[in-house]
Short mmCIF file of C-alpha atoms in Angstrom, two decimals:
data_model
loop_
_atom_site.label_atom_id
_atom_site.label_comp_id
_atom_site.label_asym_id
_atom_site.label_seq_id
_atom_site.Cartn_x
_atom_site.Cartn_y
_atom_site.Cartn_z
CA MET A 1 0.00 -0.05 0.04
CA THR A 2 3.11 2.27 0.12
CA THR A 3 4.08 4.52 -2.74
CA SER A 4 7.67 6.16 -3.17
CA MET A 5 7.59 9.40 -4.84
CA THR A 6 11.38 9.49 -5.27
CA GLU A 7 11.32 8.08 -8.79
CA GLY A 8 9.03 8.53 -11.83
CA ARG A 9 7.25 11.50 -13.47
CA PRO A 10 6.40 13.88 -10.54
CA LEU A 11 3.14 15.16 -11.96
CA LYS A 12 1.78 11.71 -12.66
CA LEU A 13 2.87 10.66 -8.92
CA MET A 14 1.27 13.61 -7.40
CA LEU A 15 -2.05 13.15 -9.50
CA GLN A 16 -2.46 9.64 -8.49
CA PHE A 17 -1.79 10.51 -4.73
CA ALA A 18 -4.06 13.65 -4.92
CA LEU A 19 -7.04 11.80 -6.69
CA PRO A 20 -8.23 9.69 -3.82
CA LEU A 21 -7.33 12.60 -1.49
CA LEU A 22 -9.65 14.80 -3.67
CA ILE A 23 -12.60 12.65 -3.87
CA GLY A 24 -12.35 11.97 -0.30
CA ASN A 25 -12.50 15.45 0.39
CA LEU A 26 -15.08 16.42 -1.89
CA LEU A 27 -17.17 13.50 -0.45
CA GLN A 28 -16.60 15.06 2.94
CA GLN A 29 -17.87 18.45 1.66
CA THR A 30 -20.58 16.90 -0.02
CA TYR A 31 -21.65 15.67 3.32
CA ASN A 32 -21.15 19.16 4.84
CA ILE A 33 -23.51 20.62 2.02
CA ILE A 34 -26.03 18.01 2.61
CA ASP A 35 -25.64 18.70 6.52
CA ALA A 36 -26.20 22.36 5.83
CA ALA A 37 -29.05 21.69 3.36
CA ILE A 38 -30.94 19.38 5.93
CA VAL A 39 -30.55 21.94 8.63
CA GLY A 40 -31.43 24.89 6.50
CA ARG A 41 -34.43 23.43 4.75
CA VAL A 42 -35.88 21.15 7.78
CA LEU A 43 -35.09 23.54 10.47
CA GLY A 44 -34.92 26.81 8.80
CA THR A 45 -32.44 29.84 8.21
CA GLU A 46 -32.19 30.49 11.77
CA ALA A 47 -30.94 26.68 12.45
CA LEU A 48 -28.49 27.23 9.72
CA ALA A 49 -27.26 30.52 11.11
CA SER A 50 -26.80 28.70 14.35
CA VAL A 51 -24.56 25.94 12.72
CA GLY A 52 -22.43 28.61 10.88
CA ALA A 53 -22.19 31.37 13.50
CA SER A 54 -19.31 29.36 14.95
CA SER A 55 -17.58 28.15 12.07
CA SER A 56 -14.45 30.38 12.25
CA VAL A 57 -13.78 29.01 15.95
CA GLN A 58 -14.40 25.63 14.50
CA PHE A 59 -11.80 26.12 12.00
CA LEU A 60 -9.35 27.57 14.61
CA VAL A 61 -9.75 24.33 16.93
CA LEU A 62 -10.09 21.79 14.25
CA GLY A 63 -7.46 23.38 12.11
CA PHE A 64 -4.95 23.36 15.13
CA CYS A 65 -5.56 19.67 15.70
CA ILE A 66 -5.52 18.79 11.84
CA GLY A 67 -2.42 21.04 11.43
CA SER A 68 -0.70 19.50 14.13
CA CYS A 69 -1.27 15.90 12.91
CA ALA A 70 -0.19 16.86 9.41
CA GLY A 71 2.89 18.21 10.94
CA PHE A 72 3.68 14.78 12.93
CA GLY A 73 3.61 13.02 9.41
CA VAL A 74 6.29 15.19 7.89
CA PRO A 75 9.14 13.34 9.57
CA VAL A 76 7.47 9.94 8.91
CA ALA A 77 7.52 10.98 5.04
CA LYS A 78 11.29 12.13 5.26
CA TYR A 79 12.48 8.79 7.10
CA PHE A 80 10.23 6.67 4.88
CA GLY A 81 11.81 8.57 1.73
CA ALA A 82 15.25 7.96 3.11
CA GLY A 83 14.72 4.23 3.75
CA ARG A 84 15.02 4.40 7.52
CA LEU A 85 12.14 2.42 8.68
CA GLY A 86 13.33 1.86 12.44
CA ARG A 87 13.63 5.54 12.79
CA MET A 88 10.38 6.13 11.16
CA LYS A 89 8.51 3.84 13.82
CA ASP A 90 10.14 5.86 16.64
CA TYR A 91 8.30 9.05 15.30
CA ILE A 92 4.98 7.33 14.95
CA PHE A 93 4.99 5.96 18.40
CA ASN A 94 5.88 9.47 19.76
CA GLY A 95 3.67 11.08 17.55
CA ALA A 96 0.73 8.79 18.77
CA VAL A 97 1.51 9.95 22.56
CA LEU A 98 1.75 13.64 21.70
CA THR A 99 -1.80 13.30 19.88
CA ALA A 100 -3.35 11.53 22.68
CA VAL A 101 -2.08 14.39 25.04
CA LEU A 102 -3.36 16.99 22.66
CA ALA A 103 -6.78 15.44 22.37
CA ALA A 104 -7.23 15.36 26.35
CA VAL A 105 -6.13 19.13 26.52
CA MET A 106 -8.01 20.57 23.52
CA THR A 107 -11.50 18.74 24.63
CA VAL A 108 -11.30 19.91 28.25
CA LEU A 109 -10.19 23.40 27.31
CA CYS A 110 -12.90 23.97 24.45
CA THR A 111 -15.86 22.19 26.29
CA VAL A 112 -15.31 24.47 29.35
CA LEU A 113 -14.71 27.79 27.29
CA CYS A 114 -17.54 27.13 24.89
CA PRO A 115 -19.87 29.69 26.32
CA TRP A 116 -17.00 32.39 26.44
CA ILE A 117 -16.37 31.57 22.85
CA LEU A 118 -19.78 32.09 21.43
CA HIS A 119 -19.99 35.44 23.46
CA MET A 120 -16.59 36.46 21.99
CA LEU A 121 -17.97 35.84 18.46
CA SER A 122 -21.28 38.03 19.10
CA VAL A 123 -23.66 35.36 18.25
CA PRO A 124 -27.03 36.88 18.16
CA GLU A 125 -29.51 35.85 21.03
CA ASP A 126 -32.13 34.48 18.75
CA ILE A 127 -29.64 31.56 17.70
CA TYR A 128 -27.36 31.42 20.71
CA GLU A 129 -28.91 28.34 22.32
CA ASN A 130 -28.98 26.16 19.24
CA ALA A 131 -25.23 27.30 18.38
CA TYR A 132 -24.02 26.35 21.72
CA ARG A 133 -25.29 23.06 21.46
CA TYR A 134 -23.89 22.38 18.24
CA LEU A 135 -20.46 23.39 19.08
CA PHE A 136 -20.27 21.84 22.47
CA VAL A 137 -21.08 18.44 20.79
CA ILE A 138 -18.30 19.07 18.14
CA PHE A 139 -15.92 19.91 20.73
CA LEU A 140 -16.81 16.77 22.59
CA GLY A 141 -15.71 14.87 19.66
CA LEU A 142 -12.04 16.17 19.05
CA PRO A 143 -10.57 12.92 20.28
CA PHE A 144 -12.23 11.24 17.19
CA THR A 145 -11.13 13.91 14.80
CA LEU A 146 -7.39 13.69 15.99
CA LEU A 147 -7.55 9.91 15.89
CA TYR A 148 -8.58 9.94 12.16
CA ASN A 149 -6.35 12.79 11.25
CA PHE A 150 -3.00 11.30 12.73
CA LEU A 151 -3.59 7.71 11.39
CA SER A 152 -4.38 8.99 7.90
CA GLY A 153 -1.79 11.38 8.09
CA ILE A 154 0.87 8.64 8.68
CA LEU A 155 -0.76 6.65 5.99
CA ARG A 156 -0.39 9.29 3.31
CA SER A 157 3.23 10.16 4.42
CA ILE A 158 4.24 6.64 3.08
CA GLY A 159 2.42 7.37 -0.14
CA ASP A 160 -1.10 5.68 0.78
CA SER A 161 -3.81 8.11 0.14
CA ARG A 162 -6.50 5.41 -1.09
CA THR A 163 -6.98 3.67 2.29
CA PRO A 164 -8.02 6.89 4.14
CA PHE A 165 -10.12 7.77 1.06
CA PHE A 166 -12.18 4.29 1.37
CA PHE A 167 -12.78 4.90 5.05
CA LEU A 168 -13.77 8.49 4.37
CA VAL A 169 -16.48 7.18 1.97
CA ILE A 170 -17.80 5.01 4.62
CA SER A 171 -17.73 7.58 7.21
CA THR A 172 -19.52 10.24 4.89
CA VAL A 173 -22.36 7.89 3.86
CA LEU A 174 -22.83 6.95 7.54
CA ASN A 175 -22.85 10.62 8.42
CA ILE A 176 -25.65 11.36 5.75
CA PHE A 177 -27.72 8.74 7.45
CA LEU A 178 -27.12 9.75 10.78
CA ASP A 179 -27.93 13.31 9.90
CA LEU A 180 -31.52 12.66 8.49
CA PHE A 181 -31.93 10.17 11.49
CA CYS A 182 -31.03 12.44 14.38
CA ILE A 183 -32.66 15.50 12.74
CA ILE A 184 -35.75 14.12 11.21
CA VAL A 185 -36.67 11.03 13.18
CA LEU A 186 -35.21 11.85 16.59
CA LYS A 187 -35.72 15.63 16.15
CA TRP A 188 -32.50 16.45 17.98
CA GLY A 189 -31.92 19.68 16.18
CA CYS A 190 -28.69 21.27 15.65
CA ALA A 191 -27.07 19.05 18.29
CA GLY A 192 -28.25 15.95 16.23
CA ALA A 193 -26.37 17.30 13.15
CA ALA A 194 -23.09 17.48 15.35
CA ILE A 195 -23.76 14.10 16.90
CA ALA A 196 -23.92 12.64 13.39
CA THR A 197 -20.49 14.33 12.67
CA ILE A 198 -18.67 13.00 15.61
CA ALA A 199 -20.10 9.52 15.46
CA SER A 200 -18.75 9.07 11.58
CA GLN A 201 -15.54 10.49 12.60
CA ALA A 202 -15.31 7.93 15.33
CA VAL A 203 -16.12 5.16 12.94
CA SER A 204 -13.22 6.38 10.42
CA GLY A 205 -10.65 6.56 13.12
CA ILE A 206 -11.40 3.19 14.46
CA LEU A 207 -11.40 1.74 10.90
CA CYS A 208 -7.79 3.27 10.11
CA LEU A 209 -6.46 1.86 13.57
CA ALA A 210 -7.92 -1.61 12.78
CA PHE A 211 -6.40 -1.58 9.09
CA ILE A 212 -2.76 -0.34 10.35
CA ALA A 213 -2.91 -2.93 13.17
CA GLY A 214 -3.98 -5.75 10.84
CA HIS A 215 -2.44 -4.92 7.38
CA VAL A 216 0.38 -2.42 7.75
CA GLU A 217 3.36 -3.79 9.41
CA ILE A 218 5.57 -1.05 8.31
CA LEU A 219 3.65 1.46 10.55
CA ARG A 220 3.62 -0.62 13.58
CA PRO A 221 5.99 0.27 16.10
CA SER A 222 7.86 -2.62 17.93
CA GLY A 223 8.83 -3.00 21.42
CA GLU A 224 12.22 -1.00 20.97
CA ASN A 225 10.11 1.75 19.37
CA CYS A 226 7.68 2.29 22.11
CA ARG A 227 9.45 4.64 24.40
CA LEU A 228 9.29 8.46 24.72
CA GLN A 229 12.24 10.17 23.21
CA GLY A 230 13.13 13.52 23.99
CA THR A 231 14.80 14.29 20.57
CA VAL A 232 12.09 12.80 18.80
CA SER A 233 9.13 14.40 20.59
CA LYS A 234 10.95 17.81 20.27
CA GLU A 235 11.39 17.56 16.40
CA LEU A 236 7.59 16.42 16.33
CA LEU A 237 6.40 19.28 18.34
CA VAL A 238 8.94 21.76 16.37
CA MET A 239 6.81 20.54 13.05
CA GLY A 240 3.60 19.81 14.41
CA VAL A 241 2.79 22.80 16.68
CA PRO A 242 3.74 25.56 14.09
CA MET A 243 1.54 23.87 11.43
CA GLY A 244 -1.33 23.58 13.71
CA LEU A 245 -0.88 27.29 14.77
CA GLN A 246 -0.66 28.40 11.22
CA PHE A 247 -4.15 27.02 10.84
CA SER A 248 -5.23 28.58 14.01
CA ILE A 249 -3.68 32.08 13.35
CA THR A 250 -5.27 32.13 10.26
CA ALA A 251 -8.58 31.30 11.83
CA ILE A 252 -8.23 34.20 14.21
CA GLY A 253 -8.39 36.49 11.64
CA SER A 254 -11.66 34.66 10.43
CA MET A 255 -13.04 34.70 13.89
CA VAL A 256 -12.87 38.43 13.80
CA MET A 257 -14.26 38.70 10.43
CA GLN A 258 -17.16 36.41 11.52
CA ALA A 259 -17.92 38.34 14.79
CA ALA A 260 -18.02 41.45 12.58
CA ASN A 261 -20.30 39.51 10.01
CA ASN A 262 -22.62 38.51 12.95
CA GLY A 263 -23.08 42.01 13.92
CA LEU A 264 -24.72 42.74 10.93
CA GLY A 265 -27.72 40.16 11.70
CA SER A 266 -28.82 36.71 10.97
CA VAL A 267 -29.62 37.49 7.19
CA TYR A 268 -25.87 38.23 6.58
CA VAL A 269 -24.85 35.09 9.07
CA SER A 270 -27.23 32.75 7.11
CA GLY A 271 -25.86 34.23 3.67
CA PHE A 272 -22.15 34.05 4.60
CA THR A 273 -22.78 30.23 6.04
CA ALA A 274 -24.25 29.19 2.69
CA GLY A 275 -21.44 30.97 0.78
CA MET A 276 -18.80 29.39 2.99
CA ARG A 277 -20.29 26.06 2.34
CA ILE A 278 -19.85 26.25 -1.37
CA LYS A 279 -16.27 28.04 -0.81
CA GLN A 280 -15.17 24.85 1.37
CA PHE A 281 -16.39 22.56 -1.50
CA THR A 282 -14.46 24.37 -4.16
CA MET A 283 -11.32 24.45 -1.99
CA CYS A 284 -11.06 20.63 -2.18
CA PRO A 285 -8.73 20.41 -5.21
CA PHE A 286 -6.42 23.04 -3.46
CA ASP A 287 -6.05 20.95 -0.47
CA ALA A 288 -5.60 17.62 -2.22
CA VAL A 289 -2.81 18.97 -4.61
CA GLY A 290 -1.31 20.87 -1.80
CA THR A 291 -0.95 17.74 0.33
CA ALA A 292 0.36 15.69 -2.49
CA VAL A 293 2.99 18.36 -3.12
CA SER A 294 3.89 18.45 0.58
CA VAL A 295 4.35 14.76 0.63
CA PHE A 296 6.41 14.71 -2.62
CA CYS A 297 8.58 17.44 -1.04
CA GLY A 298 9.05 15.47 2.34
CA GLN A 299 9.87 12.20 0.62
CA ASN A 300 12.35 13.59 -2.12
CA LEU A 301 13.88 15.74 0.68
CA GLY A 302 14.60 12.47 2.41
CA ALA A 303 15.98 10.81 -0.59
CA GLY A 304 18.30 13.88 -1.40
CA ARG A 305 16.58 14.70 -4.70
CA ALA A 306 16.52 18.69 -5.04
CA ASP A 307 15.88 18.73 -8.82
CA ARG A 308 12.66 16.75 -8.29
CA ILE A 309 11.48 19.13 -5.24
CA ARG A 310 11.64 21.91 -7.79
CA LYS A 311 10.13 20.34 -10.52
CA GLY A 312 6.99 18.89 -8.34
CA ILE A 313 6.45 22.41 -6.88
CA PHE A 314 6.12 24.14 -10.33
CA GLU A 315 3.91 21.51 -11.64
CA GLY A 316 1.78 21.85 -8.47
CA LEU A 317 1.52 25.49 -9.24
CA ALA A 318 0.35 25.06 -12.69
CA ILE A 319 -2.37 22.77 -11.74
CA ALA A 320 -3.57 24.72 -8.57
CA VAL A 321 -3.63 28.16 -10.63
CA GLY A 322 -5.15 26.78 -13.47
CA TYR A 323 -8.15 25.26 -11.53
CA GLY A 324 -8.38 28.53 -9.44
CA LEU A 325 -9.08 30.43 -12.41
CA ALA A 326 -11.87 27.89 -13.59
CA ALA A 327 -13.47 27.54 -10.11
CA GLY A 328 -13.43 31.49 -9.81
CA LEU A 329 -15.35 31.68 -12.97
CA VAL A 330 -18.20 29.32 -11.58
CA LEU A 331 -18.39 31.19 -8.48
CA ILE A 332 -18.80 34.45 -10.54
CA LEU A 333 -21.38 33.13 -12.72
CA GLY A 334 -23.27 30.54 -10.73
CA GLY A 335 -22.83 31.50 -7.11
CA ARG A 336 -26.61 32.42 -6.52
CA ALA A 337 -27.76 29.17 -8.26
CA LEU A 338 -25.30 27.14 -6.15
CA SER A 339 -26.69 28.94 -2.86
CA MET A 340 -30.22 27.66 -3.63
CA ILE A 341 -28.95 24.30 -2.53
CA PHE A 342 -29.14 25.72 1.19
CA VAL A 343 -31.81 28.50 1.02
CA SER A 344 -35.35 28.53 -0.54
CA SER A 345 -35.75 31.11 -3.37
CA SER A 346 -38.32 32.89 -1.03
CA ALA A 347 -35.39 34.05 1.15
CA ALA A 348 -34.20 36.31 -1.58
CA ASP A 349 -32.04 38.39 0.84
CA VAL A 350 -30.10 35.61 2.06
CA LEU A 351 -29.52 34.55 -1.43
CA ASP A 352 -28.54 37.90 -2.48
CA ALA A 353 -26.00 37.98 0.46
CA SER A 354 -24.38 34.44 -0.36
CA ALA A 355 -24.21 35.26 -4.08
CA LYS A 356 -22.17 38.34 -3.44
CA TYR A 357 -19.83 36.76 -1.38
CA LEU A 358 -19.07 34.05 -3.79
CA ARG A 359 -18.94 36.65 -6.74
CA CYS A 360 -16.39 38.77 -5.13
CA MET A 361 -14.20 35.58 -4.17
CA GLY A 362 -14.26 34.45 -7.61
CA PHE A 363 -12.23 36.95 -9.08
CA PHE A 364 -9.29 36.31 -6.89
CA TYR A 365 -9.45 32.51 -6.54
CA TRP A 366 -6.35 31.72 -8.45
CA ALA A 367 -4.30 33.29 -5.65
CA LEU A 368 -5.60 30.84 -3.23
CA GLY A 369 -3.89 28.13 -5.43
CA ILE A 370 -0.53 29.80 -5.22
CA LEU A 371 -0.87 30.32 -1.50
CA ASN A 372 -1.83 26.55 -0.52
CA ILE A 373 0.92 25.10 -2.90
CA CYS A 374 3.75 27.57 -1.67
CA ARG A 375 2.67 27.02 1.89
CA MET A 376 2.53 23.27 1.89
CA SER A 377 5.88 22.94 -0.04
CA THR A 378 7.41 25.01 2.58
CA GLN A 379 5.96 22.95 5.38
CA GLY A 380 6.85 19.48 3.41
CA LEU A 381 10.34 20.74 3.42
CA GLY A 382 10.62 21.15 7.15
CA TYR A 383 10.23 25.00 7.24
CA SER A 384 7.06 25.11 9.33
CA GLY A 385 8.01 28.24 11.26
CA ARG A 386 8.28 30.26 7.89
CA ALA A 387 4.83 28.77 6.66
CA VAL A 388 3.40 30.05 10.05
CA PHE A 389 4.16 33.51 9.27
CA SER A 390 2.13 33.47 6.18
CA GLY A 391 -0.80 32.60 8.62
CA VAL A 392 0.16 35.39 10.42
CA THR A 393 -0.02 37.83 7.44
CA GLU A 394 -3.55 36.35 6.59
CA MET A 395 -4.57 37.03 10.15
CA PHE A 396 -3.71 40.77 10.17
CA ALA A 397 -5.24 41.27 6.96
CA ARG A 398 -8.41 39.72 7.79
CA ILE A 399 -8.44 41.80 11.05
CA LEU A 400 -7.69 45.01 9.52
CA VAL A 401 -10.49 44.70 7.06
CA SER A 402 -12.96 43.55 9.89
CA LEU A 403 -12.06 46.14 12.44
CA VAL A 404 -11.48 49.04 10.00
CA PHE A 405 -13.62 48.76 6.89
CA VAL A 406 -16.73 46.75 7.80
CA LYS A 407 -17.85 49.87 9.83
CA ALA A 408 -17.80 51.84 6.72
CA PHE A 409 -18.86 49.39 3.87
CA GLY A 410 -20.82 46.74 5.86
CA TYR A 411 -21.13 43.35 4.34
CA THR A 412 -19.19 44.24 1.06
CA ALA A 413 -15.93 44.74 3.26
CA ILE A 414 -16.68 40.91 4.42
CA CYS A 415 -16.98 39.92 0.76
CA PHE A 416 -13.35 41.09 0.31
CA ALA A 417 -11.79 40.06 3.37
CA ASP A 418 -10.45 36.61 2.26
CA GLN A 419 -8.95 37.93 -1.02
CA THR A 420 -6.99 40.63 1.07
CA ALA A 421 -5.54 38.01 3.10
CA TRP A 422 -4.65 35.63 0.28
CA ILE A 423 -2.94 38.22 -1.78
CA THR A 424 -0.87 39.53 1.44
CA ALA A 425 0.17 36.40 2.29
CA CYS A 426 1.24 35.49 -1.15
CA CYS A 427 3.44 38.21 -1.16
CA TYR A 428 5.42 36.70 1.66
CA ILE A 429 5.21 32.92 1.00
CA THR A 430 6.02 32.81 -2.60
CA PRO A 431 9.45 34.01 -2.65
CA MET A 432 10.09 32.33 0.91
CA CYS A 433 9.08 28.85 -0.56
CA PHE A 434 11.65 29.02 -3.33
CA ALA A 435 14.13 30.32 -0.74
CA CYS A 436 13.52 27.21 1.01
CA VAL A 437 13.99 25.17 -1.86
CA LYS A 438 17.55 26.75 -2.47
CA GLU A 439 18.26 26.14 1.21
CA SER A 440 17.25 22.64 1.09
CA ALA A 441 19.27 21.97 -2.13
CA ARG A 442 22.39 23.65 -0.31
CA LYS A 443 21.94 21.16 2.72
CA ILE A 444 21.46 18.10 0.46
CA LYS A 445 24.73 19.07 -1.39
CA LYS A 446 26.57 19.32 1.94
CA GLY A 447 25.40 16.00 3.06
CA GLU A 448 23.25 17.59 6.01
CA LEU A 449 20.02 15.62 5.00
CA PRO A 450 18.36 13.36 6.04
CA ALA A 451 18.73 14.26 9.83
CA ALA A 452 20.21 11.75 11.98
#
């Protein structure tokens, strides 16, 4: 089930790796769309606003967890590429321990702070109760989210993107049925949507664990690997925490933006929520190709193939920018029609808000392709701290627009906040990415990689 990316055509290898990941992401976002459609159509636009009112903080918390797990997989890819499997297993065991600790700490903190988080987001009173129930249940499911993302991350690090995809398919189908059952049959409302989500995540995580335990000996640490090692844990934290913070720092700007949007009323909250669901769906190819390029860079870094790293990044950029131009055109021309998946035609004001958000975003969607590829390449090469700074620039750009321009231009400023953040971050991460490539090539030439 493993795939080495150190030999063969980079574009073909990355596309083969990215395809199952893309389909899996699309399935997951399809579920998110169906989930939002069920909530919006069955429970109403206020319930849809309740689910979406905390989407930025969910991105902050879940992004930190997912980013940390992705960071734990970077050394695994490097040592797999170098053929040092014993050392790779040291990192898998220590990464599992760190993931368990992270799950316990994040679950306790987030559930305790849930009311404070919603008040900080300025969630309107008419949707507060349902928003609290939904977010609290999502936070309770953090251990399952971490379980799946850590295990799927190490599978992808050795080139296996198909197995996580199959388990994600099972999880997504289960999620849809549980959504219908919990909301329509059991009438659990917004909390039912959250329960369906965490239950399906638990299934996907357990399936990954059973698969690795029964079929992937290369990823099973032996007795000599099952010990905590300070140097290994430190390297994992140096890679994982910055990658997690990158997502979280970006999300802080999104939280400020969402708080500003929440203050505009439930109509704009609903419109923004619908637009965000469509945005998340169309972002899936960026994420899939970015992950493929990151794993490609990590494996070839371990193998000492600087020439392949450069070629892989350039080909990844070509794919991402081309897709961004095509997807942007769809958002510009079809945003309103797509928004009707979530909102009935009678709610014209909500549809107008969602369509405006998507239309404004579509003109700059290509920039997100550049940002994703350059950032993920930088991470895959081990320079996670530099990638974090691109998140910092995104954060400040969104905060500036939210605190300064929303007061003057209202919802129009919200519609241009993401694009401002993307362009600002690209100005930093694009030249930095290629500086990291040159630095990695220099280290390879001097024989400094892979690390001992």
